[in-house]
Short mmCIF file of C-alpha atoms (C1' of nucleotides) in Angstrom, two decimals:
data_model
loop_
_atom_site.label_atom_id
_atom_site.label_comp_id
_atom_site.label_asym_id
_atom_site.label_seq_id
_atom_site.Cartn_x
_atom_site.Cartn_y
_atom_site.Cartn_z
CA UNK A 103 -14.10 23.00 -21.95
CA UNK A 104 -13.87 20.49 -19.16
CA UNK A 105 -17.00 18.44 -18.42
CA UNK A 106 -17.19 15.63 -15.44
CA UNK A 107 -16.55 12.99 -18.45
CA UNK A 108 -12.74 14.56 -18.75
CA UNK A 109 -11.56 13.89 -15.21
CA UNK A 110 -9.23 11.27 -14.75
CA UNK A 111 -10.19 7.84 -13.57
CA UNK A 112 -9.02 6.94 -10.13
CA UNK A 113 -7.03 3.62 -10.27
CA UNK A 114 -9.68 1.96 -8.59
CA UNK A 115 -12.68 3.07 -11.05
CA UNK A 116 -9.48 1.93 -13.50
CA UNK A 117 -9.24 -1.31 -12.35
CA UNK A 118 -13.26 -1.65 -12.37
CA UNK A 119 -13.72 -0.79 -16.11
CA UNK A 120 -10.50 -3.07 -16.93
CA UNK A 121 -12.61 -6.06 -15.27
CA UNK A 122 -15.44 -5.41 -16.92
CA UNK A 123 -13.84 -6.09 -20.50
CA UNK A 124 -14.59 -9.76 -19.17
CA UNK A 125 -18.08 -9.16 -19.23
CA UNK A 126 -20.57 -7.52 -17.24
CA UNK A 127 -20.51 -8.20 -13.90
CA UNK A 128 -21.94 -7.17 -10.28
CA UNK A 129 -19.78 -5.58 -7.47
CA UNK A 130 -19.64 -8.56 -6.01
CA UNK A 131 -18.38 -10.38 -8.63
CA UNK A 132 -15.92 -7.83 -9.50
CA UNK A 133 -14.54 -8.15 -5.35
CA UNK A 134 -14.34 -12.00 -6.22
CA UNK A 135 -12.65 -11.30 -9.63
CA UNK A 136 -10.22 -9.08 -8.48
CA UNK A 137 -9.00 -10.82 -5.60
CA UNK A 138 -8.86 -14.57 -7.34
CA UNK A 139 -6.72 -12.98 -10.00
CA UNK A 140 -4.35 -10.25 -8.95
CA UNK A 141 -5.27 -11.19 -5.16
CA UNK A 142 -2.34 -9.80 -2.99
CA UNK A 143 -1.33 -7.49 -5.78
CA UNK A 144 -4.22 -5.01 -6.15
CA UNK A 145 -7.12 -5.41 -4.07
CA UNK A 146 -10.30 -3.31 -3.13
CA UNK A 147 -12.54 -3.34 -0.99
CA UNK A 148 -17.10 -4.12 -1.47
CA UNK A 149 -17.70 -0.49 -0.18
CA UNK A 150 -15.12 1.09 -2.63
CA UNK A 151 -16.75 -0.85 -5.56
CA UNK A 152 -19.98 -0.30 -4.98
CA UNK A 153 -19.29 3.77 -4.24
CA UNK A 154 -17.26 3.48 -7.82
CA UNK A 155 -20.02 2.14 -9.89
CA UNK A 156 -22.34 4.56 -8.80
CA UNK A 157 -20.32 7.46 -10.39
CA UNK A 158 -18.60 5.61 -13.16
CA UNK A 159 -22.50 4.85 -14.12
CA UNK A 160 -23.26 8.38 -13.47
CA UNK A 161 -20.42 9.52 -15.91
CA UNK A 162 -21.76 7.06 -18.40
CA UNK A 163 -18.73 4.98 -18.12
CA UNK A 164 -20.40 2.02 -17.28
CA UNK A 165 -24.17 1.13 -17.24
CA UNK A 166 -26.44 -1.13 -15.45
CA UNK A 167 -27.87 -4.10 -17.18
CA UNK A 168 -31.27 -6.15 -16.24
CA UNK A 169 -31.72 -7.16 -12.84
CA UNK A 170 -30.45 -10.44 -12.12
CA UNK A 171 -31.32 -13.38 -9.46
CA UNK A 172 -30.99 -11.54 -5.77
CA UNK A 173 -30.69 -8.49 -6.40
CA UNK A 174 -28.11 -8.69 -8.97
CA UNK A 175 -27.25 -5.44 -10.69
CA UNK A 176 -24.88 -6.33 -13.29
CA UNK A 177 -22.85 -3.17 -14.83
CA UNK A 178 -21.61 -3.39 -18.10
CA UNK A 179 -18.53 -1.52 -19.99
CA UNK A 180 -19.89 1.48 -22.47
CA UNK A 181 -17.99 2.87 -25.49
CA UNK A 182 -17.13 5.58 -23.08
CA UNK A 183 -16.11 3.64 -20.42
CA UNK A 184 -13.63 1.67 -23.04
CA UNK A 185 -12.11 5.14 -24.36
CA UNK A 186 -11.62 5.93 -20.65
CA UNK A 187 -9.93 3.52 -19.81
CA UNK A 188 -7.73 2.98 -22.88
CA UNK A 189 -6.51 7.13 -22.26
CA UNK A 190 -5.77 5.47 -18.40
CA UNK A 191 -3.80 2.43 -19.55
CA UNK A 192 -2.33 5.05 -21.75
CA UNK A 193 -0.03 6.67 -19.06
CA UNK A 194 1.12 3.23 -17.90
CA UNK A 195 1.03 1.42 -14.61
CA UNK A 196 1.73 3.79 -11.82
CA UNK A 197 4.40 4.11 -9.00
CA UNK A 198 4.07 1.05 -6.76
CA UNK A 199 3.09 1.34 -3.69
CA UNK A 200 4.28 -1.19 -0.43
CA UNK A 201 3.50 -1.38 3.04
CA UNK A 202 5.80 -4.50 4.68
CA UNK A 203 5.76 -4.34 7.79
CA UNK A 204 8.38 -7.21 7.93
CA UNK A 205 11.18 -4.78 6.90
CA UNK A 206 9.84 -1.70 9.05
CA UNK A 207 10.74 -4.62 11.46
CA UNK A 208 13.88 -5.62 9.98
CA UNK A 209 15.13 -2.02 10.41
CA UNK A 210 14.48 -1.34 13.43
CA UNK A 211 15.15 -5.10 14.07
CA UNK A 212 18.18 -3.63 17.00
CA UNK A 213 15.40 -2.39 18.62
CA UNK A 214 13.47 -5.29 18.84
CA UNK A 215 15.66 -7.97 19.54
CA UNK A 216 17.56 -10.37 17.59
CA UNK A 217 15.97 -13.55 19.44
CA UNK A 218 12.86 -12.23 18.45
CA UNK A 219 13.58 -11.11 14.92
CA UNK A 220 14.82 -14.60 14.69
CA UNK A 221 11.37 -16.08 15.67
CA UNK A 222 9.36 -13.63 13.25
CA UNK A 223 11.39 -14.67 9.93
CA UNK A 224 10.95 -18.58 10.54
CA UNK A 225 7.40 -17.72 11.02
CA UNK A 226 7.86 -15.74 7.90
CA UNK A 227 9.45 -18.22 6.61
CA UNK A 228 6.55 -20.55 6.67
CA UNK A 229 4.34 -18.42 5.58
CA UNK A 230 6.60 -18.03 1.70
CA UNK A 231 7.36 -21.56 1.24
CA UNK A 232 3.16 -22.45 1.76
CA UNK A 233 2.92 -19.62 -0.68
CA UNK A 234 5.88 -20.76 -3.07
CA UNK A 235 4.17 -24.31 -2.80
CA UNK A 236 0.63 -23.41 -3.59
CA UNK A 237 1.56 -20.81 -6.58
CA UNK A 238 3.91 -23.46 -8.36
CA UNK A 239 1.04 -25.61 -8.38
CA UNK A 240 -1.71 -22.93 -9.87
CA UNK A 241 1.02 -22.14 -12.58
CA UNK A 242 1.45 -25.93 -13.62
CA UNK A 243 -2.73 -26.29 -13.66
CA UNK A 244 -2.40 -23.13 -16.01
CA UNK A 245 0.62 -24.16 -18.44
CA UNK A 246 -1.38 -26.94 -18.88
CA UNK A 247 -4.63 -25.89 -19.20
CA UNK A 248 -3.82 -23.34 -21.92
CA UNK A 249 -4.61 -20.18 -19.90
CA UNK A 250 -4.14 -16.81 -20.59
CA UNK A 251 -0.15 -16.03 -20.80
CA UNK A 252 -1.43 -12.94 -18.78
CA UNK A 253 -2.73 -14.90 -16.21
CA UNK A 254 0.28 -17.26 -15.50
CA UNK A 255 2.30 -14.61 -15.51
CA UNK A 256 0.31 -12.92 -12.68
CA UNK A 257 0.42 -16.08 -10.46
CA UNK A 258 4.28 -16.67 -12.01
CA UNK A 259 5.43 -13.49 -10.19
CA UNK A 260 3.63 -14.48 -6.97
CA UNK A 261 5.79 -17.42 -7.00
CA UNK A 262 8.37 -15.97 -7.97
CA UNK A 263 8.70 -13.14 -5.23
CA UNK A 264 7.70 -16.22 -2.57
CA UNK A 265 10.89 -17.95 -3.91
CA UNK A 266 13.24 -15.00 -3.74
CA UNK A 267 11.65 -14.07 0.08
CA UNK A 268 12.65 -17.39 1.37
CA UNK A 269 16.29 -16.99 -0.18
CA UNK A 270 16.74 -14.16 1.81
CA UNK A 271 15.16 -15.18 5.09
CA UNK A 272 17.45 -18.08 4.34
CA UNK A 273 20.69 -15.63 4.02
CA UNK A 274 19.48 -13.53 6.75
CA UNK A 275 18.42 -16.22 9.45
CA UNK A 276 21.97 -17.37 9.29
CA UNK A 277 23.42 -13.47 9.61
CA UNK A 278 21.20 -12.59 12.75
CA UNK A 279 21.74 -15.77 14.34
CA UNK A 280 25.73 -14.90 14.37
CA UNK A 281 24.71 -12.02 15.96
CA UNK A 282 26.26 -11.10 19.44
CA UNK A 283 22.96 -10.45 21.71
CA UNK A 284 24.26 -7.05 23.13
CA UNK A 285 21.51 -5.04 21.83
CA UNK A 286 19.90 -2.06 23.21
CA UNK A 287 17.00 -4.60 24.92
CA UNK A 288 17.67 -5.23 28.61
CA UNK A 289 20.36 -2.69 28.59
CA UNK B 168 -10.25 0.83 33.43
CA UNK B 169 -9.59 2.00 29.68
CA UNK B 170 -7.35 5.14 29.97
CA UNK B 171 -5.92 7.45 26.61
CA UNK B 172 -2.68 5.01 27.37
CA UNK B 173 -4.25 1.83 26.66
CA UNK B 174 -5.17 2.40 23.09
CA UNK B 175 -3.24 0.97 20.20
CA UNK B 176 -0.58 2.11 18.73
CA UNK B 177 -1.57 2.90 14.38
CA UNK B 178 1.80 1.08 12.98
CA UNK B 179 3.09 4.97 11.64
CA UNK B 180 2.57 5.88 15.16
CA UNK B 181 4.98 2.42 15.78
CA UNK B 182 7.05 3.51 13.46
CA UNK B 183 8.22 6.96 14.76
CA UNK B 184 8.56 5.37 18.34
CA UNK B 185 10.79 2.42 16.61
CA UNK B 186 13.08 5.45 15.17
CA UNK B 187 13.17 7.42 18.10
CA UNK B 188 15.25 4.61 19.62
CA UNK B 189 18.39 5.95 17.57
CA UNK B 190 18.01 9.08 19.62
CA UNK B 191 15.54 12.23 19.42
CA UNK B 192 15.02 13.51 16.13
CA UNK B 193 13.06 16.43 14.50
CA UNK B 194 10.14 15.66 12.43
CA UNK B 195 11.71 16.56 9.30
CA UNK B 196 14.68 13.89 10.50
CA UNK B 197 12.22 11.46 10.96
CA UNK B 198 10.83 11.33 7.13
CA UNK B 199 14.75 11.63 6.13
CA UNK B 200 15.58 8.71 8.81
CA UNK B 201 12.62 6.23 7.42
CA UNK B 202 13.32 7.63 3.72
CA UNK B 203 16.86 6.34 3.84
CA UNK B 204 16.59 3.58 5.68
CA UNK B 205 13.46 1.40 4.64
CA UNK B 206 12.66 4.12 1.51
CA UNK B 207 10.23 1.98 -0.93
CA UNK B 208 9.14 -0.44 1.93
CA UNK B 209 7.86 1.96 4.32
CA UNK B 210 6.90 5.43 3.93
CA UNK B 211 5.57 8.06 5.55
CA UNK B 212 4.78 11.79 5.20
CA UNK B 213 5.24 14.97 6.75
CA UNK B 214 2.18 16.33 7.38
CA UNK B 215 1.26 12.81 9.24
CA UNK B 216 4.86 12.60 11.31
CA UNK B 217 3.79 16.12 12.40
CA UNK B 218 0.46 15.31 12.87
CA UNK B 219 1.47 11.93 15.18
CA UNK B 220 4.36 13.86 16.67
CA UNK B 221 1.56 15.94 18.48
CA UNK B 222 -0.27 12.83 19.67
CA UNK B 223 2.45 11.09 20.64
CA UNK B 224 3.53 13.75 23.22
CA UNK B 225 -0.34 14.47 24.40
CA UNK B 226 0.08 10.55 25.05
CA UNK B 227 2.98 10.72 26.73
CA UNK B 228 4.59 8.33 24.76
CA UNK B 229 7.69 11.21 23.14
CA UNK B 230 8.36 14.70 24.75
CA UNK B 231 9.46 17.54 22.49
CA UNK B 232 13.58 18.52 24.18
CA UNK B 233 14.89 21.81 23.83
CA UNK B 234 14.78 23.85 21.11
CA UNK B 235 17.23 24.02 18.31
CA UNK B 236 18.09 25.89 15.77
CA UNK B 237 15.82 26.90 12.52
CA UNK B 238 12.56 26.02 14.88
CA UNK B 239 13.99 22.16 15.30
CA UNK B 240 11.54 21.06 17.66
CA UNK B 241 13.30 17.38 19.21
CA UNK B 242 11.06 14.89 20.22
CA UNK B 243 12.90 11.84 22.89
CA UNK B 244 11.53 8.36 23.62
CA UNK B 245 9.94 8.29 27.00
CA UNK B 246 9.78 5.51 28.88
CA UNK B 247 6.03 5.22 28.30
CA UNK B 248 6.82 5.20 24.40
CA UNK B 249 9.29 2.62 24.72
CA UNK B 250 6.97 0.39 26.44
CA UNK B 251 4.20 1.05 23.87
CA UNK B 252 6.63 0.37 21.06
CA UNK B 253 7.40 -3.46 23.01
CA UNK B 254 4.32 -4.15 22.98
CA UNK B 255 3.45 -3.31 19.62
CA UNK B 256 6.05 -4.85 18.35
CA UNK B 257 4.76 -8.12 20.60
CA UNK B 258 2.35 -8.36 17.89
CA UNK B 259 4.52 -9.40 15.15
CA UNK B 260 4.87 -7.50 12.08
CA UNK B 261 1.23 -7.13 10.26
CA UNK B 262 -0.09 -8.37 6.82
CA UNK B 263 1.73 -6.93 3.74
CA UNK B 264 0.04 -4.52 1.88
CA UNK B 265 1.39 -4.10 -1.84
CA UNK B 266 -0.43 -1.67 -4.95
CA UNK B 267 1.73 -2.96 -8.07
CA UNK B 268 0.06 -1.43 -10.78
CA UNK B 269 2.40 -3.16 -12.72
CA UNK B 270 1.17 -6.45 -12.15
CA UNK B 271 -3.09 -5.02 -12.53
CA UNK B 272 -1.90 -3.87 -15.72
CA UNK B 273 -0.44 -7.76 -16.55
CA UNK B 274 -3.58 -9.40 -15.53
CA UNK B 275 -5.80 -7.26 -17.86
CA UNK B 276 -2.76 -7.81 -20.59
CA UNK B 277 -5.33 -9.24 -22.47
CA UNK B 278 -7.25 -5.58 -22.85
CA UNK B 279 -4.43 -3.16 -22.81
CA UNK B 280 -2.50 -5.03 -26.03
CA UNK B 281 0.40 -7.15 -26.61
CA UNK B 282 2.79 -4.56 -27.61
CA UNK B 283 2.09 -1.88 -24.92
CA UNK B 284 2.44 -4.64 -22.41
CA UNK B 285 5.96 -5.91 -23.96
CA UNK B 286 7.15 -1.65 -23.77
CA UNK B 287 5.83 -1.75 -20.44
CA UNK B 288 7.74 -4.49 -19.52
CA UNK B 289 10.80 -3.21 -21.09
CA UNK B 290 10.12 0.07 -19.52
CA UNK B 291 10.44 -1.70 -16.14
CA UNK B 292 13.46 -3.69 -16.57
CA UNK B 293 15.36 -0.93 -17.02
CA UNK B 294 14.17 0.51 -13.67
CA UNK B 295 14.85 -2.64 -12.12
CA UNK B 296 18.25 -3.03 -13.26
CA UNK B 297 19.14 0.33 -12.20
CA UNK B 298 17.64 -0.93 -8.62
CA UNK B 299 19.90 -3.86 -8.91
CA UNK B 300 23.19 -1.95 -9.45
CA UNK B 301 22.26 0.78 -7.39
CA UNK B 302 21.55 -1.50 -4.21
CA UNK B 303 24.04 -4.12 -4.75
CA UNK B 304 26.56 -1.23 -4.68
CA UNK B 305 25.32 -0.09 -1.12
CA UNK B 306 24.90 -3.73 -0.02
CA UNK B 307 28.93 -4.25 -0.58
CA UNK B 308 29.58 -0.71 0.47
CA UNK B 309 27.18 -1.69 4.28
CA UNK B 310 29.00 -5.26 3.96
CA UNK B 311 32.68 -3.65 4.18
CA UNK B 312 31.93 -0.86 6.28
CA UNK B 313 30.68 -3.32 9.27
CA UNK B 314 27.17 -1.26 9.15
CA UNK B 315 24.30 -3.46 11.34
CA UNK B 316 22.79 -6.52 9.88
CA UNK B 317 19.66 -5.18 9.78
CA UNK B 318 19.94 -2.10 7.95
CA UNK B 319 22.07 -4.70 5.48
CA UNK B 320 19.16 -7.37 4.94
CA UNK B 321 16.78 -4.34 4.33
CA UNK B 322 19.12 -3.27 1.59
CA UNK B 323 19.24 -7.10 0.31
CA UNK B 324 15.99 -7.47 0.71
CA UNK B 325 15.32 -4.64 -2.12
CA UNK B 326 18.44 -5.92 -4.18
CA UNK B 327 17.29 -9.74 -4.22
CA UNK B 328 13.33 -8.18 -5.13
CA UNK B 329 14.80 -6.59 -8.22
CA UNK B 330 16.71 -9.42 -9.58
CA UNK B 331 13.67 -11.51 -8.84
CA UNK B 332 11.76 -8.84 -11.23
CA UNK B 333 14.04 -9.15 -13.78
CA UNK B 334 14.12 -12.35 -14.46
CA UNK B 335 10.01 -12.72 -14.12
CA UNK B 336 10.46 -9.46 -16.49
CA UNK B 337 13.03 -11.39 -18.84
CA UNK B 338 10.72 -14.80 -19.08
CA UNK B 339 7.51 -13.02 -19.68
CA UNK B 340 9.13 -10.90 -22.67
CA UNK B 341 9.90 -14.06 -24.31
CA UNK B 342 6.33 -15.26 -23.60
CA UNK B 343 4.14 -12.57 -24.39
CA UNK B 344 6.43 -12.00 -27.45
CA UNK B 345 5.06 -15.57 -28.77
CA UNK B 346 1.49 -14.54 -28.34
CA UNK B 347 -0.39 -14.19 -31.60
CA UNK B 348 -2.02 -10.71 -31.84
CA UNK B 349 -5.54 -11.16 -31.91
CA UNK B 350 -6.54 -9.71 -28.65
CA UNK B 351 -9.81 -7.55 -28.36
CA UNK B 352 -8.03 -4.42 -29.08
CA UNK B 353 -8.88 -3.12 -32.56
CA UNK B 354 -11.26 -5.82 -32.59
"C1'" DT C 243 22.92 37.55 -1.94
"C1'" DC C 244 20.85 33.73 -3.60
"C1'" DA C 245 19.98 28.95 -3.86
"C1'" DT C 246 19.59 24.91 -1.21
"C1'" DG C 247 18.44 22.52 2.65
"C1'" DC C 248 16.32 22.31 7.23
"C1'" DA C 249 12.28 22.98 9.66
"C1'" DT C 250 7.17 23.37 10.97
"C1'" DG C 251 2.68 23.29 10.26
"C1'" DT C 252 -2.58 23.51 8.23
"C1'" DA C 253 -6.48 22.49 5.09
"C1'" DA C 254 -8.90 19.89 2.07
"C1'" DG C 255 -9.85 16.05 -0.08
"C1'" DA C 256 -9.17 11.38 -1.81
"C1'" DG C 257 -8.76 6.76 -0.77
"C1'" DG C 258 -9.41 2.78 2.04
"C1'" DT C 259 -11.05 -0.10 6.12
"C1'" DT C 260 -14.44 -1.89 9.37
"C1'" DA C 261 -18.64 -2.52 11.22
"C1'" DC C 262 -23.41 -2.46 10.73
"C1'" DA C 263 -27.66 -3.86 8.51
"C1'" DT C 264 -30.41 -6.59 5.35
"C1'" DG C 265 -32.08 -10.14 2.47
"C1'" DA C 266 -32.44 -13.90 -1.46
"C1'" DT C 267 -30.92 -18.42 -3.27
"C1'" DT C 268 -28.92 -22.72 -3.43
"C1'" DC C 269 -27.38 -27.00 -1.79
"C1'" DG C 270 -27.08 -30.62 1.36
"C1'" DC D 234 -34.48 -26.49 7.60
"C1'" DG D 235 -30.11 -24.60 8.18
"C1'" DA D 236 -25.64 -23.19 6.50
"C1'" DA D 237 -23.05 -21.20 3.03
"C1'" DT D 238 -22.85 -18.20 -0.65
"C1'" DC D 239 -24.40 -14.40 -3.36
"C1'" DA D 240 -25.78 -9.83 -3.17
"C1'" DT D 241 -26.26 -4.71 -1.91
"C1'" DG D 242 -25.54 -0.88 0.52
"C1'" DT D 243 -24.46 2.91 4.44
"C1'" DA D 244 -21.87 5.23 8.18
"C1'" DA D 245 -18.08 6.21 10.63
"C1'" DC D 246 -13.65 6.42 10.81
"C1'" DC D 247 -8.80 6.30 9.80
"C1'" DT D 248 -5.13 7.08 6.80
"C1'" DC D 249 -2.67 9.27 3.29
"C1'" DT D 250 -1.61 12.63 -0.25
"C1'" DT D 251 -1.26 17.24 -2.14
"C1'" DA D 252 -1.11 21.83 -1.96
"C1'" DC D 253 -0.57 25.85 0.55
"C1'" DA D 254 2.01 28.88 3.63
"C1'" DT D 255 6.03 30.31 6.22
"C1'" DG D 256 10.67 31.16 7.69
"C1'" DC D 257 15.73 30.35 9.39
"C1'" DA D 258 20.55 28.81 8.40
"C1'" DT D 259 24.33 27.59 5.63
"C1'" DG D 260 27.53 27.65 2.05
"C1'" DA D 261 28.87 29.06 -2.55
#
DNA sequence: TCATGCATGTAAGAGGTTACATGATTCG
DNA sequence: CGAATCATGTAACCTCTTACATGCATGA
């Protein structure tokens, strides 16, 4: 017999009652959470949350503790809420899911120009050796600060990815550049 | 004065006008097209090229050629649309937007157990090894067969992310392997 | 002739973003 | 006292996915 508690979680409500093994905490704090940790990884969004907790607290999955300071309303994880998301974790992690724009503009990058696809991956360019520099350093405050392997690992594969992007803007710069502008701009 | 003309451009929208500059295509050609070309980095759907398609045209911006066979319905780059996709593509490409439930699943390591992380992880490098073989194959195949740089450092771009995986994948076995297990699982 | 591939579309719903609207607390 | 931060929520909208529904053409 199905009941509302049997439906699947959404990987959002997922996410939520994974957080909230930390401790309770208030939608806010769960935005904040969320985006220091896994940050550019998995993100959501203040209205999402807040439209989750409702319903996870109206399936009993999570429940709302005393009022805090400013209108805190700190949920915390239930025995059902645990169970839920242990039968989630259970399937394991999902199909992954990208949106870069950069290579939608690297494909059509005939189309757009080489000059100008030239311009876009030194700007890009910038953009993954800021993040390659700031990342190294989080992991090195982390390796020595004892954190959770979890944790470094998280940032380690931000840094990581950063480091392999700029390889192969690096490659690639030096391909379009040989490039013979005869495109189909101007034509 | 704001016309209908003026308004942006959504980037799937972009997309099927950055396509339509290899020649007119049928809505099921364009899914195949982006599919093949930027597959995991890009995607779109059916029901939404269909759904644009119409748009597009009311806009001005495509307009449907004749007729083939099997219902083919053609759309061709106008002028208008070729224009809209400049400027778009003025812009620069936008912010990134990744879902990796693989790495939400390593930042709550901590609650979802040492060992189903480390099959997890396993689980993954297989995938990704596959991905490395599999693209470095079309990468040589693109390389020899002079096919455009672009369409080459989108396949690279895939082939360099997966050996980046795998060795974040291969350092992190050894380290979560180390931990102790006294998590809060079973606790 | 039958399976596969090409082709188009709609409907419903889930998921996600942005803007609006409000207010308390803390720190300098 | 004023700015920044913490905090909650709604409304509208856009985007995206899934399922449904249909049918022609090609090649084995």
């Amino acid at each position: 017999m199905a009941s509302d508690h049997d439906e699947l979680l959404n990987s959002t409500s997922a996410a939520i009652l994974g957080f909230l093994h930390e401790g309770p905490m208030t939608g806010w704090q769960l935005v904040a959470t969320v985006e220091t940790s896994v940050g550019p990884f998995w993100s959501i969004t203040r209205s999402q949350v807040y439209r989750e907790l409702s319903t996870l607290a109206e399936r009993g999955l999570v429940e709302q503790g005393s009022p805090g300071a400013r209108d805190a309303r700190p949920y915390a994880l239930t025995g059902a809420g645990r169970t839920a998301f242990e039968s989630w974790a259970e399937q394991g992690p999902g199909k992954a899911n990208l949106r870069l724009p950069l290579l939608l503009f690297t494909t059509l990058g005939k189309h757009i120009g080489r000059d100008r696809m030239l311009d876009i991956l030194r700007a890009e360019r910038k953009v993954q050796a800021a993040q390659v520099r700031t990342l190294s350093a989080v992991r090195v405050t982390f390796e020595s600060s004892g954190a959770d392997p979890y944790s470094i690992a998280t940032v380690d594969y931000g840094a990581t990815m950063a480091r392999a992007s700029l390889r192969w803007i690096d490659r690639h710069l030096k391909a379009f550049a040989a490039i013979e502008v005869n495109g189909d701009r101007h034509e």
